Each structure stands twice: as C-alpha cells, then as structure tokens.
CSV table of C-alpha atoms in Angstrom, one decimal:
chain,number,residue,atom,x,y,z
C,1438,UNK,CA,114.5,133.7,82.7
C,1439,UNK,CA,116.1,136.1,79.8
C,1440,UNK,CA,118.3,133.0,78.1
C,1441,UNK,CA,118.6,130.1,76.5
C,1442,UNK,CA,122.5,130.4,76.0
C,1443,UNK,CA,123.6,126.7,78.4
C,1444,UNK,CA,125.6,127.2,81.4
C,1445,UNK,CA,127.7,124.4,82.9
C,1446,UNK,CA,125.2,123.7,85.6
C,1447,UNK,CA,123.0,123.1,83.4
C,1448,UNK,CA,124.8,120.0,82.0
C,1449,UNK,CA,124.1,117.4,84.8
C,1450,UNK,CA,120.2,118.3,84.9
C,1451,UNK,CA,120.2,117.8,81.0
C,1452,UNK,CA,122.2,113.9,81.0
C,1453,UNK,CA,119.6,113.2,84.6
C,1454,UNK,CA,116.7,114.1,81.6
C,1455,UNK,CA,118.2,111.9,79.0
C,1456,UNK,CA,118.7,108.8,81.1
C,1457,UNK,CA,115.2,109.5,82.9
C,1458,UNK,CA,114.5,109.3,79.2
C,1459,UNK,CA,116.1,106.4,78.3
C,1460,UNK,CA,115.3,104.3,80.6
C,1461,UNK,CA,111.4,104.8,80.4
C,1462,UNK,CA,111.3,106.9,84.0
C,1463,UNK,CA,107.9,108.4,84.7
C,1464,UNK,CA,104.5,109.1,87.1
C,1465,UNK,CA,102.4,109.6,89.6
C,1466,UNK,CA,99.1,108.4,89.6
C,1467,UNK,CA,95.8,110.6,89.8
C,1468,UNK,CA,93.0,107.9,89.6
C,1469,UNK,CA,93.5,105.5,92.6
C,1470,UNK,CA,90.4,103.6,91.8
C,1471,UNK,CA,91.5,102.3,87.8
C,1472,UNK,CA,94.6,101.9,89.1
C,1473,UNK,CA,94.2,99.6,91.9
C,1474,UNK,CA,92.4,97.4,89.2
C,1475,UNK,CA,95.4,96.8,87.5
C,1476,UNK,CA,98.6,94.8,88.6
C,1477,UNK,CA,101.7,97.1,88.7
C,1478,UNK,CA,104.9,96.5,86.9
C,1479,UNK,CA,108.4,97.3,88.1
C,1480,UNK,CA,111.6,97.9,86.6
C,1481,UNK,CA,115.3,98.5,88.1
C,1482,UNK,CA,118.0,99.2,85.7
C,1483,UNK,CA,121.7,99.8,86.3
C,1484,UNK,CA,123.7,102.1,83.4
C,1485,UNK,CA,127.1,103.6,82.6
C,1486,UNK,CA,126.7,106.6,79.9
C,1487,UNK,CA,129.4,108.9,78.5
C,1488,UNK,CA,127.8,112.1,77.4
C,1489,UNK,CA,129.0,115.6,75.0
C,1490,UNK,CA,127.0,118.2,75.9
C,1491,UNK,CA,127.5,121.4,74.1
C,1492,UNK,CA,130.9,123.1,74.2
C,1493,UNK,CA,131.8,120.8,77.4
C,1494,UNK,CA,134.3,118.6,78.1
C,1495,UNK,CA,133.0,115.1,78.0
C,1496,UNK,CA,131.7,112.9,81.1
C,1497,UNK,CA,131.5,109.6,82.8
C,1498,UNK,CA,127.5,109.1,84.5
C,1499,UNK,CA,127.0,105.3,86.1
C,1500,UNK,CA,123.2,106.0,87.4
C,1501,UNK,CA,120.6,103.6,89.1
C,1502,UNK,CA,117.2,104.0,88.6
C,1503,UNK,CA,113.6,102.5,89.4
C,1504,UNK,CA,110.5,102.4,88.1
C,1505,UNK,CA,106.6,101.4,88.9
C,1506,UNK,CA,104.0,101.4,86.3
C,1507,UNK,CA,100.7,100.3,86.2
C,1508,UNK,CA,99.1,100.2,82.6
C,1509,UNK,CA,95.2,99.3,81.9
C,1510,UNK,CA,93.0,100.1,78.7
C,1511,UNK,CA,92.0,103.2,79.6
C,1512,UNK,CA,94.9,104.3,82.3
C,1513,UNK,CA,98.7,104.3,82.2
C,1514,UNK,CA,100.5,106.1,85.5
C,1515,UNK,CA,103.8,105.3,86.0
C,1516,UNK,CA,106.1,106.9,89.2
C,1517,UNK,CA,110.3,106.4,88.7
C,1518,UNK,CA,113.2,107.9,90.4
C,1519,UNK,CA,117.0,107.6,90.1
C,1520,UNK,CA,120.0,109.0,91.2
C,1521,UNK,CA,123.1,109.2,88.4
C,1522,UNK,CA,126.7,110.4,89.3
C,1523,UNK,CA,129.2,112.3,87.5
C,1524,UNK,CA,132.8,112.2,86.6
C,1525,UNK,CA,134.2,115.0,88.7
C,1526,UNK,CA,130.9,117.0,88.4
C,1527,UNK,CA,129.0,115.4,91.8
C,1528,UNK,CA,125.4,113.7,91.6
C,1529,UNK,CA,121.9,114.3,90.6
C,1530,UNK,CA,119.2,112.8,92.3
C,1531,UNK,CA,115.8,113.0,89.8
C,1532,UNK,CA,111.7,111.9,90.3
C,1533,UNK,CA,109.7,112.0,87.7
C,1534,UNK,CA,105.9,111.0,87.1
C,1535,UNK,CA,103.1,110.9,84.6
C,1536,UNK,CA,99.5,110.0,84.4
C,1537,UNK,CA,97.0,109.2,80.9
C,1538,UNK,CA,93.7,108.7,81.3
C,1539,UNK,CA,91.5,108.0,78.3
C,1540,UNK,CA,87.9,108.2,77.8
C,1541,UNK,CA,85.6,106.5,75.3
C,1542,UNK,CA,84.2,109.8,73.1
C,1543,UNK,CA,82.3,106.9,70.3
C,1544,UNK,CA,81.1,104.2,72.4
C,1545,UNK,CA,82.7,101.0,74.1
C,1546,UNK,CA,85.5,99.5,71.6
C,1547,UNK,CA,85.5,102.9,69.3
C,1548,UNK,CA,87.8,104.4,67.1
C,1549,UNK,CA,87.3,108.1,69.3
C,1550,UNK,CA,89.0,108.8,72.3
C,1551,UNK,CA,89.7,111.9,74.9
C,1552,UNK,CA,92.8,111.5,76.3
C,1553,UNK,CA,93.5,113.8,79.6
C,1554,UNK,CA,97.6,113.7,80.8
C,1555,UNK,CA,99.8,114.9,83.6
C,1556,UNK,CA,103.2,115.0,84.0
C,1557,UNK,CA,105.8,116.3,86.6
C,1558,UNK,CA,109.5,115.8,87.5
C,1559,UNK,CA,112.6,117.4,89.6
C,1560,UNK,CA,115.6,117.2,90.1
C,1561,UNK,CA,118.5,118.2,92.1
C,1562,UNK,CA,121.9,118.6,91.8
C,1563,UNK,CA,124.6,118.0,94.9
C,1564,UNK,CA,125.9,121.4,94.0
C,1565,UNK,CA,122.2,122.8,95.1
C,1566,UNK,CA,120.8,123.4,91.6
C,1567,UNK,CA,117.3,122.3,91.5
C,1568,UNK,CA,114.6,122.2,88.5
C,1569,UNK,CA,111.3,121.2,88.1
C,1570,UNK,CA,108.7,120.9,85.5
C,1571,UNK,CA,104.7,120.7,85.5
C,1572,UNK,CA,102.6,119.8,82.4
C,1573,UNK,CA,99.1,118.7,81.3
C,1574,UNK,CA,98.1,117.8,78.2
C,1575,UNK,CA,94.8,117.4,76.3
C,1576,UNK,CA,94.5,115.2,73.1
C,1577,UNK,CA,91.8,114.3,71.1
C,1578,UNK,CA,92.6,110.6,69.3
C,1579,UNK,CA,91.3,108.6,66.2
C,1580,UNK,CA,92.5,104.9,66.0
C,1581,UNK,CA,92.2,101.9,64.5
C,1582,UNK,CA,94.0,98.2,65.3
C,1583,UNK,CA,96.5,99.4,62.5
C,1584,UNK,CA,96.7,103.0,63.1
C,1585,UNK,CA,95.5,106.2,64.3
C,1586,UNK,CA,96.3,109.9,65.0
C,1587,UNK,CA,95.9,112.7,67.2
C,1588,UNK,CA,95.3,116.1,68.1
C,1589,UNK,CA,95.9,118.1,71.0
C,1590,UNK,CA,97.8,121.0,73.4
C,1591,UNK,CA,99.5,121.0,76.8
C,1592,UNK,CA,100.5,123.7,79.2
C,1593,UNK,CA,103.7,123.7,81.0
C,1594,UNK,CA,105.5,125.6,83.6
C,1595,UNK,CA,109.5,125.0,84.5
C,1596,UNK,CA,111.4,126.6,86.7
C,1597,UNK,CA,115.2,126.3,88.1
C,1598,UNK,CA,117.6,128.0,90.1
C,1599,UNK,CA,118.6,130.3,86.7
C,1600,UNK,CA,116.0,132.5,87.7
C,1601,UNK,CA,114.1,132.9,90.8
C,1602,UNK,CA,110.9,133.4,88.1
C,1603,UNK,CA,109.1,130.4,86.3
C,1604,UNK,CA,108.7,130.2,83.3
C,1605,UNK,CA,105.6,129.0,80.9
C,1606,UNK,CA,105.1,127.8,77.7
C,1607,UNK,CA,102.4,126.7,75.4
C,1608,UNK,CA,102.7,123.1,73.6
C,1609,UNK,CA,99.7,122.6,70.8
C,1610,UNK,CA,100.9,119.1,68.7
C,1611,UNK,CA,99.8,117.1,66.2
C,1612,UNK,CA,101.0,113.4,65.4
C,1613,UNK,CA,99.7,109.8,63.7
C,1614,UNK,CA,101.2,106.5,64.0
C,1615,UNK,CA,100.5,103.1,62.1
C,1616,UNK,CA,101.3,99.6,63.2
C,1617,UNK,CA,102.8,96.8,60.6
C,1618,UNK,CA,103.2,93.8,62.4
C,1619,UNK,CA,105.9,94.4,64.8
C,1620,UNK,CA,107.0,97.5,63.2
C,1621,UNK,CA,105.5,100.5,64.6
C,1622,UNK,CA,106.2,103.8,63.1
C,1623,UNK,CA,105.2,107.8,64.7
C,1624,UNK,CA,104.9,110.6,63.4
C,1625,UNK,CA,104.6,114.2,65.3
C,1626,UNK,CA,104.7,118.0,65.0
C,1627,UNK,CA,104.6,120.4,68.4
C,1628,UNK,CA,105.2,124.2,68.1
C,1629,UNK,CA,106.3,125.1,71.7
C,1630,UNK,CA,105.6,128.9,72.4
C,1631,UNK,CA,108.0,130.1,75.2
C,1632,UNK,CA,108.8,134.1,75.9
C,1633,UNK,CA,106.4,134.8,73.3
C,1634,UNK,CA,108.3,133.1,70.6
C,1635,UNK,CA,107.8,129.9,68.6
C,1636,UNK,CA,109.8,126.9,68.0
C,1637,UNK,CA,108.7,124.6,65.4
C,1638,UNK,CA,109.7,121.0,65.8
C,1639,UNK,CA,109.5,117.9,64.0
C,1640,UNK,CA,110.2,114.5,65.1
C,1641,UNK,CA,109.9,110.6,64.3
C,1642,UNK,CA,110.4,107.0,66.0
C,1643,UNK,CA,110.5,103.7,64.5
C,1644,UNK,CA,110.0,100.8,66.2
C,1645,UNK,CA,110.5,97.1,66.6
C,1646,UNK,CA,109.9,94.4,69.0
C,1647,UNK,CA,110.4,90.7,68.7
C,1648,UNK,CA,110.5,87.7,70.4
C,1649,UNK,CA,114.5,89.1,72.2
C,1650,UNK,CA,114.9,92.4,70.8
C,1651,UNK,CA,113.1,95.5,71.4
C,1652,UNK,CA,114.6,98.0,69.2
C,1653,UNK,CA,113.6,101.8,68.5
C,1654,UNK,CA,115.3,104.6,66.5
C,1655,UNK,CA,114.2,108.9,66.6
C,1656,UNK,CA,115.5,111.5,64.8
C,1657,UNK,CA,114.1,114.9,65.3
C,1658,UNK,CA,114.2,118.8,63.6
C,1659,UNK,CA,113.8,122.0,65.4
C,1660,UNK,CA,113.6,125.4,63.6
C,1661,UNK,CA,114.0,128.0,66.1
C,1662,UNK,CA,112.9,131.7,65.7
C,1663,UNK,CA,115.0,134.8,65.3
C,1664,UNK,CA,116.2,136.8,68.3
C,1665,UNK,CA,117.5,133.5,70.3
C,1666,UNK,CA,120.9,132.0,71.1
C,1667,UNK,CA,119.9,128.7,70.1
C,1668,UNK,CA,120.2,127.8,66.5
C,1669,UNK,CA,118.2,126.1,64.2
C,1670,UNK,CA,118.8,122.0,65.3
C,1671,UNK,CA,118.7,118.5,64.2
C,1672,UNK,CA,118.8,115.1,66.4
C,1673,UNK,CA,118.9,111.5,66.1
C,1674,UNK,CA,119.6,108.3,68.3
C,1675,UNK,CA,118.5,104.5,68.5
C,1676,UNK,CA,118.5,102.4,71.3
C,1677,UNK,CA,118.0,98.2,71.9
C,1678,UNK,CA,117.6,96.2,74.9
C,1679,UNK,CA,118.2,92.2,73.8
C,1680,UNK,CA,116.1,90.6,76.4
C,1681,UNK,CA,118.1,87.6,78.5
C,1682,UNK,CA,114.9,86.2,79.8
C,1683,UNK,CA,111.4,87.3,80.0
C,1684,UNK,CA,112.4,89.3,82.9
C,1685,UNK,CA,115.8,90.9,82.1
C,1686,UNK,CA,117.6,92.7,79.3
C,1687,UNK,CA,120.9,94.1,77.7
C,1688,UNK,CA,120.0,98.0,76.8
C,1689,UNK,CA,122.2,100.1,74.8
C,1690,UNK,CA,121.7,103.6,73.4
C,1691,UNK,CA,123.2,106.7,71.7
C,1692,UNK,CA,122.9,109.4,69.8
C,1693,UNK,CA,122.4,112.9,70.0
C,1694,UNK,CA,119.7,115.3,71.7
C,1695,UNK,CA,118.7,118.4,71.0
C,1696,UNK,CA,118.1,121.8,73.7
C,1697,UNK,CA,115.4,121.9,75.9
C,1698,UNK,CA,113.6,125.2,75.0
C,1699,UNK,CA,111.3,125.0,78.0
C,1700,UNK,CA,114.3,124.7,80.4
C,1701,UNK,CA,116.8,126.5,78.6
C,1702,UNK,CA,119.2,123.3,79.2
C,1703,UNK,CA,121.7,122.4,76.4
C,1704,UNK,CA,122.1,119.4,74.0
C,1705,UNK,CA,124.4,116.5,73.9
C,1706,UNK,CA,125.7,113.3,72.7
C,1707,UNK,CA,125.8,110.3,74.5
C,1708,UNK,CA,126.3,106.6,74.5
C,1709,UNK,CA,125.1,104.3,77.1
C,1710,UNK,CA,125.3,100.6,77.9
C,1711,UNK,CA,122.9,99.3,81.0
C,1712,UNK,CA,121.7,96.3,82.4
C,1713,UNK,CA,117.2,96.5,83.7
C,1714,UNK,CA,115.4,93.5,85.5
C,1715,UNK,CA,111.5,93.6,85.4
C,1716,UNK,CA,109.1,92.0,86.6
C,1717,UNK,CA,106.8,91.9,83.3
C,1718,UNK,CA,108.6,92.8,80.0
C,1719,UNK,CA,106.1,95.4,77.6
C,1720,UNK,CA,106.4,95.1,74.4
C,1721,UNK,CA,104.0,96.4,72.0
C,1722,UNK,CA,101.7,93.9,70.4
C,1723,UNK,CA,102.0,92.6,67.0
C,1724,UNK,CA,99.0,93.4,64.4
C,1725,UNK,CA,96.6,89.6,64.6
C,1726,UNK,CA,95.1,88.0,61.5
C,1727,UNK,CA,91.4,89.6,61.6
C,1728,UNK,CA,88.9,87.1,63.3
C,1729,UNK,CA,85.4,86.9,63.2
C,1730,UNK,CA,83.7,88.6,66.4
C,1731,UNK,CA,82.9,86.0,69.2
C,1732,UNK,CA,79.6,85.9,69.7
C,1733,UNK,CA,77.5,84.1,72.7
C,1734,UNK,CA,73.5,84.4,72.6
C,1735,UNK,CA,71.9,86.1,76.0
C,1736,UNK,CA,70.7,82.8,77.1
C,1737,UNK,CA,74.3,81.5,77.5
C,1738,UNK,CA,75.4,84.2,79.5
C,1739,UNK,CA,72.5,84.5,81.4
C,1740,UNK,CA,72.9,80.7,82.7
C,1741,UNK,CA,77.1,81.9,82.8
C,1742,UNK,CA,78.4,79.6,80.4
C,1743,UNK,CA,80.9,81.7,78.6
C,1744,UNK,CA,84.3,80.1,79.5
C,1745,UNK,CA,87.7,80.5,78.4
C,1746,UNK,CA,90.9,77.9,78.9
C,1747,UNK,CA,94.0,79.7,80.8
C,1748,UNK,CA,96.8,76.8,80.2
C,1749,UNK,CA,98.7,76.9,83.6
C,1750,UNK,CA,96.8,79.1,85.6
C,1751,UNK,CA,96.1,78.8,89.2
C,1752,UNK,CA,93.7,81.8,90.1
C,1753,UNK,CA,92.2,83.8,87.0
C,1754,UNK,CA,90.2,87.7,87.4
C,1755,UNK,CA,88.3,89.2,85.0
C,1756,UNK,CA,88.2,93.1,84.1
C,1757,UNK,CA,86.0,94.5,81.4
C,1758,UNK,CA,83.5,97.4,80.5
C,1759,UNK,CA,80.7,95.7,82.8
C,1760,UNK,CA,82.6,95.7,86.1
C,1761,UNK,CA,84.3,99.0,85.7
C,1762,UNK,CA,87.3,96.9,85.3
C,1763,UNK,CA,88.0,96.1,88.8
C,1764,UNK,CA,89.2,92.1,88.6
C,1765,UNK,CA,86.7,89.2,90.1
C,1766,UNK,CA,87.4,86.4,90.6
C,1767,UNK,CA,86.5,83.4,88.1
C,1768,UNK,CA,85.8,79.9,89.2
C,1769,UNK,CA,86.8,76.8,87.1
C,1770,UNK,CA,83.8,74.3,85.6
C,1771,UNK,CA,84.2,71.0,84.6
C,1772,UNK,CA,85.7,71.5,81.7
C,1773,UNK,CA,88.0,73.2,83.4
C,1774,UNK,CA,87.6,76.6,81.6
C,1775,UNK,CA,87.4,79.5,83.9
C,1776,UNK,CA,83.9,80.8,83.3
C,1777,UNK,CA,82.4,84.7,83.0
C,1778,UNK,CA,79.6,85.6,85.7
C,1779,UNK,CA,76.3,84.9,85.0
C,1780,UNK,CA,73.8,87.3,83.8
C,1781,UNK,CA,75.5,89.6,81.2
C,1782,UNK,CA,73.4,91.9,79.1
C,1783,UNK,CA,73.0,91.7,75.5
C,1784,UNK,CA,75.9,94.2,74.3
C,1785,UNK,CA,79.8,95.0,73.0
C,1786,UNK,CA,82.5,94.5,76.0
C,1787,UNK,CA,86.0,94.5,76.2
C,1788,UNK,CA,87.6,92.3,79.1
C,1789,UNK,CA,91.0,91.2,80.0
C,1790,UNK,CA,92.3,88.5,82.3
C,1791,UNK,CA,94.3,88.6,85.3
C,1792,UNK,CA,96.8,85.7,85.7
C,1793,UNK,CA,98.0,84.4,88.6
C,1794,UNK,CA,97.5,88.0,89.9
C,1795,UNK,CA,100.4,89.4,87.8
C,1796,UNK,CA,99.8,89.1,84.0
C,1797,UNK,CA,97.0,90.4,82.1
C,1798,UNK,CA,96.2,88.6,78.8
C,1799,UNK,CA,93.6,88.1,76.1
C,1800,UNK,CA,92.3,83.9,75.9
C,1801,UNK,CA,93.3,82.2,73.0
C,1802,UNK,CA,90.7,82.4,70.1
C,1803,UNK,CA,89.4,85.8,70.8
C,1804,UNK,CA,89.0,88.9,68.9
C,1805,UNK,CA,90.9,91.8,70.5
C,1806,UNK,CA,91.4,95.7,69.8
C,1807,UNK,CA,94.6,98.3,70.3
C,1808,UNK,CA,94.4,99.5,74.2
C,1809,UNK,CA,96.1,102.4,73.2
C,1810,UNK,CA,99.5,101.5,75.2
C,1811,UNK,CA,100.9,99.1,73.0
C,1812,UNK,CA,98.9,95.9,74.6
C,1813,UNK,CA,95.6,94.9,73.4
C,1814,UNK,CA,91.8,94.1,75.0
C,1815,UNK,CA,89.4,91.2,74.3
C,1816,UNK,CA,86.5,91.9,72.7
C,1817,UNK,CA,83.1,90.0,73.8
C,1818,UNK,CA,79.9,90.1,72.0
C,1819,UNK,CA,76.4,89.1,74.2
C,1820,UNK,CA,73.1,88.9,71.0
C,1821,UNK,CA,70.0,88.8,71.7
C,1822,UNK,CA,67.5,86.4,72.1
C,1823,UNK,CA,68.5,82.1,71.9
C-alpha cells in the first residue's frame, strides 16, 4: 500500500464501517467458559443513512444489521454482522467482532486491572472489493466507581484489494474517563504509526443515559505528518436513540468522520435515522449514594443464611468471585428471600444475580462497584468469627 489518497471503492467500505459503528456492531468470543456464564443479549436494528464522503457525490444506504453480545464483570465479546445497500453503488455485506477480557492486577474488587482485547472485521463489496482488519490490544487500567484511566498499545494489520500487500501499524494510547451521575465523559490520545509515520490524534465522547434517552456526542482531532495526501483533520457527531419500551428504540445520528489511516479509506458526513429492538437495553449505570459495606459474620454463612429479596422472580442464579462466576441455582426460604450457599469463607466477593435466566442485577440494599462496561457488581463482605 503506497497511498492514502481515497478512491471511489473505497467509499462503500468506509459508510459499512460507520454504520458498523453506529449501531454498536462487534465480536467474537475467545473465552467459551466466562462466556457461557453469562446470558447473551441481542440486538436487530433497521436504518436509512445518507452519507458525503470526500469529493463524492452523495448517497442513499438502508442497511440491516444484528448483533450478540454477552457482557460479565470481567468479559465483554460481542459478534455482529450486517449487510447495507447503496444508491446506485451495489451492497456491502460486513462481520465484525471483538473480545475484552480483564484481570484483577490488586486483588478482588480493586482499583488495578489488566485488560487483554481482540478485535477483527471484513467486509465485502458486490463489486468484489474485500477488506479486513486484525487487532489486539493491551491496557493497563486504574479505576474507581467515579472514574479511572488507562494505559496501553495494540497491533493491527489491514489489508484490502488496494494492494495485494498488508499493511501494519502500531497503536500505543492513553485515555481517562469520569462518571457524574448519568453523565459520563472520555477522554483519549492514540498515536497510530503506519509506513513508518505517525499520526497524532485526539478525541472525546460525552455521554448521557436516562430513564428514555441514551444520548452521546464525539468530536475528534488528527494531526497528520508531512509527506502524506491526507491533511491535518477534525471531526464531530452525536447520536440518540429515545427508547419506546424497555426493548425498543428510535436512533438517530450524524455528523462527520474523519480518514481511516490504517485502511487508507476516506472521510464523510452522514446522517442517519433507524429503528433497533433488543432483547435487554444497556445503559450505563448512574453513580449510587455511597453505602456502608454489607457485612454477614462467618457463622451466618456457614449455616447459609445470607438472603436477598428478587421482587417478581421465578428462578434466581448466583455468579461471584467464589464460583468462578458460573450461575447456581438459589432456592427460596421462608421468608421468601433467595438465599447464598452455605459455607462461604471469611473474605471480599463480588456476585451478581441472574433473573429469570435473562437479567443480571445487583439486590436492593447492597453495596456495588463499576464492572468496567458500564453495569455494576454487588459487593459481599463474609468477617470473621460470630
């Protein structure tokens, strides 16, 4: 690959990117046994875009897409696909998919994490164009329930029918984030290094999400370095989906996006109007009043007498630090409270419940923590002695 100058095949790869994007597309899974201890998610979603790419005429992309993600406290893998069509330009089928796993550097509930990550996605054009990119990533995060920040690089390879040669690129980044309520703002540097040159880029999200609107803007900054077609570039956008129901939304997005530098693909500006059903709406979870730990002496769990009340449940599992988090099944007592197993160790744990074999959630009344995917974890404290 000798250019980054954009070429008009390019342009239906780049809007297939965007509305992969958009629509939250993603994974495949690497860790079979964490994720068969969650309970996937799905999405569908239906959309009509109209997209500008660079020094193209503008076009008309309807596109259907679907999605499967399964999201625990220390693993989020998600697998999507989609197929979006073209005004006069033909189709672009896409697959795409991504995998985090994160591992506990400080201890069970700490602020330290290692976070490992894959990603991978193709697609292809009806014209025959095909693309594909590769990645892993390594980060090293610091958190708290209120914010946190991060540290880390990622190797990539892409290659396309440009050039019968891949390309690959070096991705070292640097970001923090902080949580007010339901206002989430991010913050994040990366300095890609492709063909032994280095962009520098800049970028930031805010975010909001109440009770029927999730709403999130970007904007973004690239500086790029002498010697290239591509000048120096600045990009923004904002979408909102106004939820119907719990299970379906309204989403609507524009704005502009900026060249791929990896791909060599073009920017653009688009609008877009869709319509996604789910099967559990995500949204990330608003900062709780602080709480005093909850605390149960050894001799109560030992004679399993930690119980929690599920209002409407008819089968409860638990998943925590001492089962691996693979769910069990909890029985009801008398007081009709679904009750922990007997026997757990004097220690820190962090559990979730599994509803009805869908929903996970944290029981009224306890103390919970950041997962680290926008969803929180129940925190369960075991002393010593009577």
């Amino acid at each position: 690959m000798t250019s980054l100058t954009p070429t008009r095949r390019s342009g239906p790869w780049t809007t297939a990117t965007l509305l992969t994007g958009v629509l939250g597309l993603g994974v495949l899974s690497l860790g079979p046994t964490a994720v068969e201890a969650q309970s996937p998610r799905w999405e569908a979603t239906l959309t009509g875009a109209r997209i500008q790419y660079d020094s193209l005429a503008a076009l008309n992309a309807p596109s259907v897409s679907g999605l499967l993600e399964w999201r625990g406290p220390e693993l989020l893998a998600r697998i999507g696909t989609g197929i979006t069509g073209f005004q006069n330009a033909g189709w672009t089928a896409q697959g795409s998919g991504d995998v985090s796993r994160w591992l506990a550097l400080s201890g069970a509930g700490g602020p330290v994490h290692l976070e490992v990550a894959g990603a991978a996605n193709g697609s292809r054009h009806s014209s025959g164009f095909e693309t594909y990119l590769v990645r892993g990533d390594l980060r090293l995060h610091a958190r708290s329930p209120s914010f946190g920040g991060w540290v880390g690089a990622g190797v990539a390879q892409t290659q396309s029918s440009f050039d019968s040669t891949s390309v690959r690129g070096v991705v070292p980044n640097v970001g923090a984030w902080s949580r007010f309520g339901p206002v989430r703002l991010t913050l994040a540097y990366q300095a890609p290094e492709v063909l032994d040159r280095t962009y520098h880029e800049a970028t930031t999200s805010l975010g909001y999400s109440g009770e029927r609107l999730d709403l999130t803007t970007f904007a973004g900054w690239r500086r790029a370095p002498s010697g290239t077609t591509l000048p120096n570039e600045a990009w923004a956008g904002a979408s909102a989906a106004v939820w119907l129901s719990g299970t379906a939304a309204l989403v609507v997005s524009g704005g502009r996006y900026g060249p791929d530098v990896l791909q060599g693909l073009p920017g653009g500006e688009y609008v877009s109007v869709g319509f996604k059903l789910t099967r559990n709406r995500v949204r990330p979870a608003p900062e709780s009043p602080a709480r005093a730990p909850l605390l149960f002496s050894e001799e109560v769990a030992t004679r399993g007498s930690i119980g929690f009340e599920v209002e409407g449940a008819e089968t409860v599992e638990v998943a925590g630090d001492w089962n691996d988090w693979t769910p069990e099944p909890l029985a009801r007592d008398r007081d009709d409270r679904w009750t922990l197993p007997a026997g757990l160790a004097p220690g820190i744990y962090r559990f979730n419940l599994r509803v009805d074999g869908t929903r996970w959630v944290v029981p009224d009344g306890v103390p919970s923590s950041d997962d680290g995917f926008g969803g929180e974890v129940g925190i369960l404290i075991i002393t010593e002695g009577s």
